[in-house]
Tab-separated table of C-alpha atoms (C1' of nucleotides) in Angstrom:
chain	number	residue	atom	x	y	z
D	1	MET	CA	4.393	-19.551	6.930
D	2	ALA	CA	2.040	-21.928	9.427
D	3	SER	CA	1.814	-19.719	12.567
D	4	THR	CA	1.262	-23.109	14.709
D	5	ASP	CA	1.398	-21.033	17.797
D	6	SER	CA	1.820	-24.134	20.038
D	7	PRO	CA	3.734	-22.392	23.100
D	8	GLY	CA	2.543	-19.401	24.975
D	9	ASN	CA	-1.113	-20.133	24.323
D	10	GLY	CA	-3.922	-18.699	25.918
D	11	GLY	CA	-2.885	-14.769	25.902
D	12	ARG	CA	-2.482	-15.695	29.609
D	13	ARG	CA	1.016	-14.018	31.156
D	14	GLY	CA	3.425	-15.418	33.207
D	15	ARG	CA	5.241	-18.688	33.391
D	16	ARG	CA	3.541	-22.010	31.824
D	17	PRO	CA	4.369	-25.355	33.442
D	18	GLY	CA	8.273	-27.001	32.674
D	19	ASP	CA	10.785	-26.174	30.347
D	20	SER	CA	8.366	-25.308	27.189
D	21	GLY	CA	10.624	-25.560	24.576
D	22	THR	CA	9.844	-22.133	23.450
D	23	ARG	CA	13.162	-21.019	23.151
D	24	GLU	CA	13.752	-23.642	20.644
D	25	ALA	CA	10.603	-22.927	19.031
D	26	ILE	CA	11.905	-19.251	18.669
D	27	LEU	CA	15.231	-20.643	16.960
D	28	ASP	CA	12.845	-23.118	14.665
D	29	ALA	CA	10.770	-20.061	13.374
D	30	ALA	CA	14.121	-18.005	13.180
D	31	ARG	CA	15.456	-20.281	11.100
D	32	ALA	CA	12.605	-20.578	8.717
D	33	ARG	CA	12.328	-16.813	8.336
D	34	PHE	CA	15.925	-15.909	8.055
D	35	SER	CA	16.476	-18.487	5.352
D	36	GLY	CA	13.442	-17.654	3.576
D	37	GLU	CA	13.439	-13.896	3.533
D	38	GLY	CA	17.242	-12.833	4.672
D	39	PHE	CA	18.274	-10.816	7.546
D	40	ARG	CA	16.325	-7.506	6.649
D	41	GLY	CA	13.727	-9.173	5.252
D	42	ALA	CA	12.839	-11.484	8.146
D	43	THR	CA	11.199	-9.732	11.175
D	44	VAL	CA	11.275	-10.099	14.880
D	45	ARG	CA	7.396	-9.340	14.959
D	46	ALA	CA	6.837	-12.668	12.402
D	47	ILE	CA	9.388	-14.636	13.803
D	48	ALA	CA	7.421	-14.363	17.388
D	49	GLY	CA	4.123	-14.971	15.574
D	50	ASP	CA	5.494	-18.037	13.929
D	51	ALA	CA	6.522	-19.440	17.527
D	52	GLY	CA	3.255	-18.132	18.745
D	53	VAL	CA	4.971	-15.676	21.527
D	54	ASP	CA	5.218	-11.952	21.835
D	55	PRO	CA	8.333	-10.221	20.086
D	56	SER	CA	9.567	-8.765	23.349
D	57	LEU	CA	10.314	-12.641	24.302
D	58	VAL	CA	12.422	-12.716	21.740
D	59	MET	CA	14.508	-9.765	22.972
D	60	HIS	CA	14.521	-11.526	26.579
D	61	PHE	CA	16.222	-14.569	25.045
D	62	PHE	CA	18.538	-13.496	22.597
D	63	GLY	CA	18.608	-9.950	23.430
D	64	SER	CA	18.788	-8.405	19.791
D	65	LYS	CA	17.489	-9.416	16.362
D	66	GLN	CA	21.706	-9.555	15.418
D	67	ALA	CA	22.368	-11.590	18.298
D	68	LEU	CA	19.193	-13.952	17.068
D	69	PHE	CA	20.516	-14.255	13.581
D	70	VAL	CA	23.780	-15.471	14.989
D	71	ALA	CA	22.408	-17.997	17.454
D	72	ALA	CA	19.799	-19.210	14.540
D	73	MET	CA	22.396	-19.752	11.720
D	74	GLU	CA	25.044	-21.739	13.778
D	75	PHE	CA	25.534	-24.745	10.938
D	76	PRO	CA	23.820	-27.735	12.255
D	77	LEU	CA	26.660	-29.747	11.231
D	78	ASP	CA	30.485	-29.558	12.464
D	79	PRO	CA	33.122	-28.686	9.630
D	80	ALA	CA	35.723	-29.945	11.977
D	81	GLU	CA	34.150	-33.517	11.777
D	82	ILE	CA	32.721	-33.331	8.265
D	83	VAL	CA	35.419	-32.190	6.190
D	84	PRO	CA	38.416	-34.939	7.315
D	85	ARG	CA	36.005	-37.595	6.932
D	86	LEU	CA	34.939	-36.362	2.922
D	87	VAL	CA	38.794	-35.434	2.684
D	88	GLY	CA	39.809	-38.752	4.607
D	89	PRO	CA	39.918	-41.427	1.632
D	90	GLY	CA	42.219	-39.105	-0.305
D	91	VAL	CA	42.130	-37.118	-3.113
D	92	ASP	CA	40.733	-39.005	-5.950
D	93	GLY	CA	36.960	-38.655	-6.411
D	94	LEU	CA	36.698	-35.775	-3.724
D	95	GLY	CA	34.708	-33.949	-6.377
D	96	GLU	CA	32.018	-36.628	-6.371
D	97	ARG	CA	32.154	-37.119	-2.771
D	98	LEU	CA	31.726	-33.350	-1.933
D	99	LEU	CA	28.957	-32.837	-4.371
D	100	ARG	CA	26.806	-35.799	-3.320
D	101	PHE	CA	27.256	-35.030	0.255
D	102	LEU	CA	26.533	-31.178	-0.438
D	103	LEU	CA	23.318	-31.802	-2.672
D	104	GLY	CA	22.445	-34.675	0.130
D	105	ILE	CA	22.031	-32.142	2.629
D	106	ILE	CA	20.581	-29.188	0.307
D	107	ASP	CA	17.877	-31.524	0.002
D	108	GLU	CA	17.488	-32.424	3.214
D	109	LEU	CA	17.419	-29.009	4.550
D	110	GLY	CA	14.914	-28.016	2.737
D	111	GLU	CA	13.914	-24.489	2.774
D	112	ALA	CA	15.270	-24.281	6.608
D	113	ASN	CA	18.865	-24.473	5.464
D	114	PRO	CA	21.560	-21.866	7.234
D	115	MET	CA	23.582	-21.632	4.165
D	116	LEU	CA	20.406	-20.138	2.520
D	117	GLY	CA	20.055	-17.610	5.226
D	118	LEU	CA	23.293	-17.015	4.906
D	119	VAL	CA	23.583	-16.318	1.530
D	120	ARG	CA	20.338	-14.298	1.344
D	121	SER	CA	21.612	-12.185	4.141
D	122	ALA	CA	25.510	-11.916	3.120
D	123	VAL	CA	24.010	-10.038	-0.554
D	124	THR	CA	22.608	-7.188	1.572
D	125	HIS	CA	24.250	-6.851	4.820
D	126	PRO	CA	27.886	-6.434	4.909
D	127	ASP	CA	28.070	-8.210	8.805
D	128	ALA	CA	26.502	-11.353	7.295
D	129	ALA	CA	28.650	-11.220	4.343
D	130	ARG	CA	31.700	-11.080	6.781
D	131	MET	CA	30.364	-14.118	8.793
D	132	MET	CA	29.850	-16.056	5.964
D	133	ARG	CA	33.465	-15.356	4.615
D	134	GLU	CA	35.031	-16.242	7.458
D	135	PHE	CA	32.701	-19.472	8.277
D	136	LEU	CA	33.629	-20.342	4.847
D	137	GLY	CA	37.247	-19.684	4.858
D	138	GLU	CA	38.567	-20.863	8.367
D	139	ALA	CA	35.963	-23.770	8.656
D	140	ILE	CA	35.858	-25.243	5.267
D	141	LEU	CA	37.858	-23.607	2.712
D	142	ASP	CA	41.109	-23.561	4.810
D	143	ARG	CA	40.921	-27.407	5.445
D	144	ILE	CA	40.259	-28.400	2.107
D	145	ALA	CA	43.329	-26.429	0.797
D	146	ALA	CA	45.235	-27.996	3.529
D	147	ALA	CA	44.331	-31.603	2.058
D	148	ILE	CA	45.173	-31.162	-1.523
D	149	ASP	CA	48.523	-31.363	-2.851
D	150	ALA	CA	48.717	-29.056	-5.540
D	151	ASP	CA	50.123	-25.010	-6.385
D	152	ARG	CA	47.905	-22.126	-4.918
D	153	PRO	CA	45.954	-24.016	-2.837
D	154	ARG	CA	43.894	-21.705	-1.132
D	155	LEU	CA	42.710	-20.234	-4.717
D	156	ARG	CA	41.538	-23.820	-5.824
D	157	ALA	CA	39.288	-24.088	-2.808
D	158	GLU	CA	37.714	-20.819	-3.357
D	159	LEU	CA	37.471	-21.989	-7.172
D	160	CYS	CA	35.289	-24.691	-5.763
D	161	ALA	CA	33.539	-22.335	-3.421
D	162	SER	CA	32.474	-20.139	-6.311
D	163	GLN	CA	30.706	-23.089	-8.196
D	164	ILE	CA	29.170	-24.253	-4.723
D	165	VAL	CA	27.572	-21.249	-4.388
D	166	GLY	CA	26.429	-20.657	-7.622
D	167	ILE	CA	24.855	-23.918	-7.592
D	168	LEU	CA	22.709	-22.646	-4.278
D	169	MET	CA	22.089	-19.802	-6.254
D	170	ALA	CA	20.535	-21.267	-9.518
D	171	ARG	CA	18.634	-24.231	-8.007
D	172	GLN	CA	17.488	-22.827	-4.626
D	173	ILE	CA	16.849	-18.940	-5.228
D	174	LEU	CA	16.735	-18.480	-8.724
D	175	ALA	CA	14.963	-21.908	-9.333
D	176	LEU	CA	16.272	-21.939	-12.684
D	177	PRO	CA	13.945	-25.054	-14.394
D	178	GLU	CA	15.839	-27.828	-15.648
D	179	LEU	CA	18.769	-27.026	-13.131
D	180	ALA	CA	16.017	-27.837	-10.347
D	181	ALA	CA	14.640	-30.659	-11.520
D	182	ALA	CA	17.689	-32.450	-12.941
D	183	ASP	CA	18.735	-35.937	-11.406
D	184	ARG	CA	20.855	-35.587	-8.365
D	185	GLU	CA	23.448	-38.291	-9.711
D	186	LEU	CA	23.311	-36.449	-13.075
D	187	LEU	CA	24.749	-33.480	-11.195
D	188	VAL	CA	26.985	-35.099	-8.730
D	189	GLY	CA	29.044	-36.235	-12.241
D	190	ILE	CA	28.789	-32.991	-14.052
D	191	TYR	CA	30.042	-31.011	-10.918
D	192	GLY	CA	31.843	-33.573	-9.307
D	193	ARG	CA	34.268	-33.315	-12.484
D	194	THR	CA	34.532	-29.328	-12.154
D	195	ILE	CA	35.484	-29.822	-8.435
D	196	GLN	CA	37.885	-32.242	-9.260
D	197	ARG	CA	39.081	-30.739	-11.582
D	198	TYR	CA	39.648	-27.404	-9.623
D	199	LEU	CA	41.231	-29.367	-6.972
D	200	THR	CA	43.767	-31.199	-8.576
D	201	GLU	CA	44.356	-30.502	-12.192
D	202	PRO	CA	46.814	-27.743	-13.618
D	203	LEU	CA	45.405	-24.339	-13.554
D	204	ALA	CA	46.889	-22.491	-16.155
D	205	SER	CA	45.507	-23.059	-19.619
D	206	SER	CA	47.453	-24.255	-22.506
O	1	MET	CA	27.798	7.805	-0.911
O	2	ALA	CA	29.331	11.041	-2.418
O	3	SER	CA	25.892	13.461	-2.404
O	4	THR	CA	26.546	15.594	-4.970
O	5	ASP	CA	23.380	17.340	-4.937
O	6	SER	CA	23.945	18.543	-8.204
O	7	PRO	CA	20.232	19.234	-9.453
O	8	GLY	CA	17.372	20.400	-7.415
O	9	ASN	CA	19.626	22.986	-5.719
O	10	GLY	CA	19.132	25.908	-3.554
O	11	GLY	CA	15.919	24.399	-1.444
O	12	ARG	CA	14.007	26.531	-3.967
O	13	ARG	CA	10.915	25.244	-5.477
O	14	GLY	CA	9.602	25.438	-8.871
O	15	ARG	CA	11.406	24.756	-12.257
O	16	ARG	CA	14.872	25.316	-12.887
O	17	PRO	CA	15.915	25.712	-16.468
O	18	GLY	CA	16.378	23.319	-19.626
O	19	ASP	CA	16.003	19.943	-19.163
O	20	SER	CA	17.873	19.836	-16.457
O	21	GLY	CA	19.068	16.249	-16.654
O	22	THR	CA	17.400	15.249	-12.951
O	23	ARG	CA	15.554	12.266	-14.148
O	24	GLU	CA	18.927	10.633	-15.409
O	25	ALA	CA	20.515	12.001	-11.956
O	26	ILE	CA	17.735	9.729	-10.100
O	27	LEU	CA	18.087	6.978	-12.223
O	28	ASP	CA	21.943	6.828	-11.515
O	29	ALA	CA	21.840	7.239	-8.047
O	30	ALA	CA	19.327	4.562	-8.104
O	31	ARG	CA	21.455	2.194	-10.230
O	32	ALA	CA	24.114	2.900	-7.480
O	33	ARG	CA	22.214	2.052	-4.369
O	34	PHE	CA	19.934	-0.760	-5.803
O	35	SER	CA	23.469	-2.646	-7.093
O	36	GLY	CA	25.130	-1.867	-3.738
O	37	GLU	CA	22.249	-2.885	-1.372
O	38	GLY	CA	19.277	-4.379	-3.197
O	39	PHE	CA	15.768	-3.647	-3.465
O	40	ARG	CA	14.995	-3.443	0.152
O	41	GLY	CA	17.975	-1.626	1.311
O	42	ALA	CA	17.978	0.753	-0.974
O	43	THR	CA	15.630	3.495	-0.047
O	44	VAL	CA	13.580	5.934	-1.951
O	45	ARG	CA	14.709	8.708	0.274
O	46	ALA	CA	18.501	7.542	0.223
O	47	ILE	CA	18.090	7.697	-4.005
O	48	ALA	CA	16.316	11.218	-4.028
O	49	GLY	CA	19.366	12.346	-1.225
O	50	ASP	CA	22.058	11.101	-3.737
O	51	ALA	CA	20.288	12.675	-6.305
O	52	GLY	CA	20.221	16.032	-4.736
O	53	VAL	CA	16.350	16.019	-4.929
O	54	ASP	CA	13.087	15.666	-2.840
O	55	PRO	CA	11.911	11.988	-2.238
O	56	SER	CA	8.540	13.029	-3.638
O	57	LEU	CA	9.742	13.915	-7.078
O	58	VAL	CA	11.190	10.472	-7.747
O	59	MET	CA	7.816	9.386	-7.306
O	60	HIS	CA	6.790	12.283	-9.838
O	61	PHE	CA	9.043	10.791	-12.296
O	62	PHE	CA	8.548	6.854	-11.604
O	63	GLY	CA	5.323	6.327	-9.731
O	64	SER	CA	6.519	4.002	-7.422
O	65	LYS	CA	9.755	2.026	-5.915
O	66	GLN	CA	9.349	-0.700	-7.521
O	67	ALA	CA	8.863	1.175	-11.401
O	68	LEU	CA	12.237	2.947	-10.589
O	69	PHE	CA	13.806	-0.311	-9.930
O	70	VAL	CA	12.510	-1.934	-13.140
O	71	ALA	CA	13.711	1.575	-14.945
O	72	ALA	CA	17.252	1.282	-13.213
O	73	MET	CA	17.903	-2.280	-13.463
O	74	GLU	CA	17.414	-2.273	-17.566
O	75	PHE	CA	20.698	-3.901	-18.675
O	76	PRO	CA	22.901	-1.722	-20.213
O	77	LEU	CA	23.797	-4.010	-23.087
O	78	ASP	CA	21.202	-5.388	-25.450
O	79	PRO	CA	21.852	-9.229	-25.336
O	80	ALA	CA	20.291	-9.840	-28.908
O	81	GLU	CA	23.036	-8.148	-29.856
O	82	ILE	CA	26.214	-9.238	-27.779
O	83	VAL	CA	25.097	-12.784	-27.690
O	84	PRO	CA	25.045	-13.508	-31.032
O	85	ARG	CA	28.580	-11.452	-31.438
O	86	LEU	CA	29.933	-13.883	-29.048
O	87	VAL	CA	28.754	-17.014	-30.570
O	88	GLY	CA	29.065	-15.880	-34.034
O	89	PRO	CA	32.511	-17.383	-34.363
O	90	GLY	CA	30.995	-20.803	-33.553
O	91	VAL	CA	31.207	-22.815	-30.503
O	92	ASP	CA	35.251	-23.334	-30.588
O	93	GLY	CA	36.526	-21.364	-27.809
O	94	LEU	CA	33.143	-20.094	-26.652
O	95	GLY	CA	34.064	-20.603	-23.478
O	96	GLU	CA	36.898	-18.253	-22.988
O	97	ARG	CA	35.097	-15.881	-25.517
O	98	LEU	CA	32.208	-15.570	-22.959
O	99	LEU	CA	34.054	-15.207	-19.776
O	100	ARG	CA	36.595	-12.518	-21.092
O	101	PHE	CA	33.529	-10.209	-22.041
O	102	LEU	CA	31.515	-11.095	-18.852
O	103	LEU	CA	34.786	-10.415	-16.139
O	104	GLY	CA	35.361	-6.982	-18.796
O	105	ILE	CA	31.792	-5.913	-18.255
O	106	ILE	CA	32.006	-6.864	-14.312
O	107	ASP	CA	35.376	-4.497	-13.915
O	108	GLU	CA	34.020	-2.185	-15.953
O	109	LEU	CA	30.741	-1.385	-14.270
O	110	GLY	CA	32.081	-1.849	-10.890
O	111	GLU	CA	29.896	-1.389	-8.041
O	112	ALA	CA	26.700	0.274	-10.476
O	113	ASN	CA	26.290	-3.216	-11.713
O	114	PRO	CA	22.546	-4.059	-12.536
O	115	MET	CA	23.720	-7.653	-12.705
O	116	LEU	CA	24.846	-7.319	-8.863
O	117	GLY	CA	21.416	-5.101	-8.043
O	118	LEU	CA	19.116	-7.930	-9.695
O	119	VAL	CA	21.076	-10.259	-7.774
O	120	ARG	CA	21.221	-8.742	-4.476
O	121	SER	CA	17.691	-8.137	-4.754
O	122	ALA	CA	16.468	-11.412	-6.122
O	123	VAL	CA	18.103	-13.249	-2.973
O	124	THR	CA	15.311	-11.532	-0.908
O	125	HIS	CA	12.483	-10.506	-3.505
O	126	PRO	CA	10.377	-13.084	-5.238
O	127	ASP	CA	9.442	-10.462	-7.875
O	128	ALA	CA	13.135	-9.886	-8.625
O	129	ALA	CA	13.871	-13.217	-8.615
O	130	ARG	CA	11.212	-13.763	-11.327
O	131	MET	CA	12.391	-10.641	-13.347
O	132	MET	CA	16.111	-12.217	-13.279
O	133	ARG	CA	15.042	-15.628	-14.455
O	134	GLU	CA	12.914	-14.225	-17.192
O	135	PHE	CA	15.574	-12.004	-18.116
O	136	LEU	CA	18.097	-14.230	-17.889
O	137	GLY	CA	16.091	-17.062	-19.772
O	138	GLU	CA	14.853	-15.276	-22.491
O	139	ALA	CA	17.553	-13.231	-23.414
O	140	ILE	CA	20.433	-15.006	-22.981
O	141	LEU	CA	20.003	-18.950	-21.875
O	142	ASP	CA	17.810	-19.778	-24.389
O	143	ARG	CA	20.053	-17.864	-27.046
O	144	ILE	CA	23.206	-19.665	-26.366
O	145	ALA	CA	20.820	-22.787	-25.776
O	146	ALA	CA	19.747	-22.687	-29.385
O	147	ALA	CA	23.283	-21.988	-30.659
O	148	ILE	CA	24.832	-25.092	-29.229
O	149	ASP	CA	24.727	-28.373	-31.036
O	150	ALA	CA	24.574	-31.177	-28.086
O	151	ASP	CA	21.979	-32.938	-25.926
O	152	ARG	CA	20.168	-31.033	-23.177
O	153	PRO	CA	20.745	-27.447	-24.714
O	154	ARG	CA	18.908	-25.755	-22.117
O	155	LEU	CA	20.344	-27.554	-19.260
O	156	ARG	CA	23.776	-26.467	-20.558
O	157	ALA	CA	22.991	-22.939	-20.481
O	158	GLU	CA	21.606	-23.527	-17.000
O	159	LEU	CA	24.921	-25.312	-15.753
O	160	CYS	CA	27.202	-22.004	-17.357
O	161	ALA	CA	24.733	-19.459	-15.582
O	162	SER	CA	25.165	-21.229	-12.021
O	163	GLN	CA	28.986	-21.094	-12.464
O	164	ILE	CA	28.967	-17.552	-13.705
O	165	VAL	CA	26.553	-16.778	-10.796
O	166	GLY	CA	28.817	-18.216	-8.588
O	167	ILE	CA	31.566	-15.909	-9.732
O	168	LEU	CA	29.771	-12.888	-9.250
O	169	MET	CA	28.806	-13.802	-5.607
O	170	ALA	CA	32.086	-15.372	-4.668
O	171	ARG	CA	34.246	-12.089	-6.007
O	172	GLN	CA	31.955	-9.144	-5.767
O	173	ILE	CA	29.810	-10.001	-2.769
O	174	LEU	CA	31.611	-12.334	-0.708
O	175	ALA	CA	34.968	-10.774	-1.997
O	176	LEU	CA	36.881	-14.365	-1.666
O	177	PRO	CA	40.373	-12.867	-1.253
O	178	GLU	CA	42.433	-14.965	-3.462
O	179	LEU	CA	39.751	-14.757	-6.275
O	180	ALA	CA	39.127	-11.216	-6.259
O	181	ALA	CA	42.749	-10.961	-6.281
O	182	ALA	CA	43.523	-13.125	-9.122
O	183	ASP	CA	44.707	-12.130	-12.492
O	184	ARG	CA	41.529	-12.112	-14.694
O	185	GLU	CA	43.374	-13.816	-17.800
O	186	LEU	CA	43.842	-16.891	-15.501
O	187	LEU	CA	40.673	-16.917	-14.457
O	188	VAL	CA	39.436	-16.866	-18.029
O	189	GLY	CA	41.543	-19.841	-18.999
O	190	ILE	CA	40.229	-21.708	-15.380
O	191	TYR	CA	36.262	-21.100	-16.380
O	192	GLY	CA	36.238	-20.941	-19.534
O	193	ARG	CA	37.269	-24.438	-19.724
O	194	THR	CA	34.451	-25.205	-17.265
O	195	ILE	CA	32.152	-23.416	-19.526
O	196	GLN	CA	33.398	-24.909	-22.170
O	197	ARG	CA	32.926	-28.153	-21.062
O	198	TYR	CA	29.487	-27.341	-19.782
O	199	LEU	CA	28.340	-26.319	-23.611
O	200	THR	CA	29.984	-29.046	-25.409
O	201	GLU	CA	31.486	-31.748	-23.720
O	202	PRO	CA	29.346	-35.208	-22.945
O	203	LEU	CA	27.335	-34.466	-19.834
O	204	ALA	CA	27.057	-37.859	-18.266
O	205	SER	CA	29.997	-39.184	-16.356
O	206	SER	CA	31.936	-42.540	-17.359
M	1	DA	C1'	1.260	39.213	-22.621
M	2	DC	C1'	-0.904	35.141	-20.401
M	3	DT	C1'	-2.251	31.051	-19.829
M	4	DC	C1'	-0.678	26.015	-19.293
M	5	DG	C1'	1.745	22.482	-17.768
M	6	DG	C1'	5.812	20.147	-16.186
M	7	DA	C1'	9.372	20.356	-12.481
M	8	DT	C1'	10.454	20.933	-7.763
M	9	DT	C1'	9.724	21.441	-2.698
M	10	DC	C1'	7.196	21.044	2.050
M	11	DA	C1'	4.996	18.950	5.239
M	12	DA	C1'	2.304	15.675	6.399
M	13	DC	C1'	0.164	10.530	6.450
M	14	DG	C1'	-0.097	5.752	8.010
M	15	DG	C1'	2.399	1.764	8.665
M	16	DA	C1'	5.939	-1.145	10.011
M	17	DC	C1'	9.847	-1.962	12.331
M	18	DG	C1'	13.423	-2.908	16.852
M	19	DT	C1'	13.445	-2.276	21.268
M	20	DT	C1'	12.019	-1.042	26.249
M	21	DG	C1'	9.775	-1.108	30.681
M	22	DA	C1'	6.696	-2.528	33.530
M	23	DG	C1'	3.958	-5.941	35.454
M	24	DA	C1'	1.806	-10.707	35.800
M	25	DT	C1'	1.824	-15.635	36.342
M	26	DC	C1'	3.976	-19.596	38.338
M	27	DG	C1'	7.593	-23.484	39.233
M	28	DT	C1'	10.887	-24.188	42.672
M	29	DG	C1'	14.586	-24.020	46.230
M	30	DG	C1'	14.577	-22.796	51.111
Z	1	DC	C1'	4.432	-21.933	52.559
Z	2	DC	C1'	6.983	-18.196	51.000
Z	3	DA	C1'	9.777	-15.537	48.661
Z	4	DC	C1'	12.744	-15.789	44.224
Z	5	DG	C1'	13.410	-15.573	39.592
Z	6	DA	C1'	12.910	-17.195	35.352
Z	7	DT	C1'	9.083	-17.238	31.715
Z	8	DC	C1'	5.763	-14.583	29.373
Z	9	DT	C1'	2.306	-10.265	27.949
Z	10	DC	C1'	0.885	-5.521	26.989
Z	11	DA	C1'	1.536	-1.116	25.784
Z	12	DA	C1'	4.099	2.361	24.137
Z	13	DC	C1'	8.554	4.645	22.169
Z	14	DG	C1'	11.168	6.490	18.622
Z	15	DT	C1'	12.530	5.922	13.942
Z	16	DC	C1'	12.424	5.120	9.242
Z	17	DC	C1'	9.760	3.905	5.307
Z	18	DG	C1'	6.769	4.747	0.545
Z	19	DT	C1'	3.614	7.418	-0.731
Z	20	DT	C1'	0.090	11.659	-1.231
Z	21	DG	C1'	-1.512	16.638	-1.663
Z	22	DA	C1'	-1.275	20.896	-2.242
Z	23	DA	C1'	1.916	24.918	-3.135
Z	24	DT	C1'	5.492	27.114	-5.900
Z	25	DC	C1'	8.005	28.211	-9.392
Z	26	DC	C1'	9.276	29.183	-14.378
Z	27	DG	C1'	9.934	27.915	-19.704
Z	28	DA	C1'	6.936	27.245	-23.459
Z	29	DG	C1'	3.240	27.891	-26.960
Z	30	DT	C1'	0.162	31.419	-28.301
DNA sequence: ACTCGGATTCAACGGACGTTGAGATCGTGG
DNA sequence: CCACGATCTCAACGTCCGTTGAATCCGAGT
């Protein structure tokens, strides 16, 4: 990690001029570390180092590592605005729209992706698993479930979530080679049809 | 975790009679801890405690925490035997067969599931991610890819892997409620059709 | 009967971690 | 121009971790 040590320069104590943006620098470093190494793997000391700052300043700003995690993993997009925009045009082609959007922000956010941080932490840290379950559930799944007109809407939304989390794991974390290299529109087509089926087609097998 | 402390009793030093099964007790405890908390979260001391044994005995048997992890996460079933048995009857209904088998062993293994341990560790620990990628790739995906008669077989196998890992994440780790409670045969039907599509149907969207 | 070597424990090490408390610095409002 | 309070660093704490080294115990081979 490139320790740019832009703020907090010089080893001198005391306040530097202006607003100094140190708080934001710490949040950026925390996002990168938590996303890349999960809650346990990321250390307050490393985050402070990346931000060019003393570890105790992190505590001064955020109180605890846990609180820093919550602040850093806040999702940069508001689901209350995004989900209706995706669902708005109707249920036709919703699968493809959802996937194009998701793969887009995954590629755009790269390694500083709060979803990666949540997944990497949820897997080890029960508190983070609860955070993710609640965020996923209330902010996204229930909204989608409310928008589709079919039996067992919540189960359908969870089916979609299982495939989407799987994409995240396979491409970003396990880095399965052909999947990671595949053309985005190809994946939109393949996975989009799966999601569409989970959302609207009959569930019971023949 | 129920610290049964069956071996190593009494705080007395020296050798206890016979073969003593201590090594196996350590492996069992390691499987449970690694599966439940991942590589970083599981501690040698806790594993030793569960096995009723001094931490240094773990080192004596296995040399290092890393080596213990490798020994404990060895998959209890041999893919070289399982995969052909599943693929054998032909590609028809392969999706359902694969899923029935997978959901079966997931429920059977419960929390002491090496796949869970690998996933929980891969997410944080790059070495474990490599282990899992190689195991998945060589032992399973390539074998499946070799068995199907369609274009881009390896990509198809990775598509299946992405859905299967997603099932593991959603049901066992995130514990999405409706998915965790759903009837097994219902899931076999739903996911089986997805897997079947990834394996045999045309990839390109219309 | 006597050694030999594996099984086992105890005590300790050095390092990393999250967190704390005290103090230094300096822009800003009165 | 002075005191206040926010920003920032330093040094240290207690804890837990993986690992090591030495010592003890005892079954097995000769």
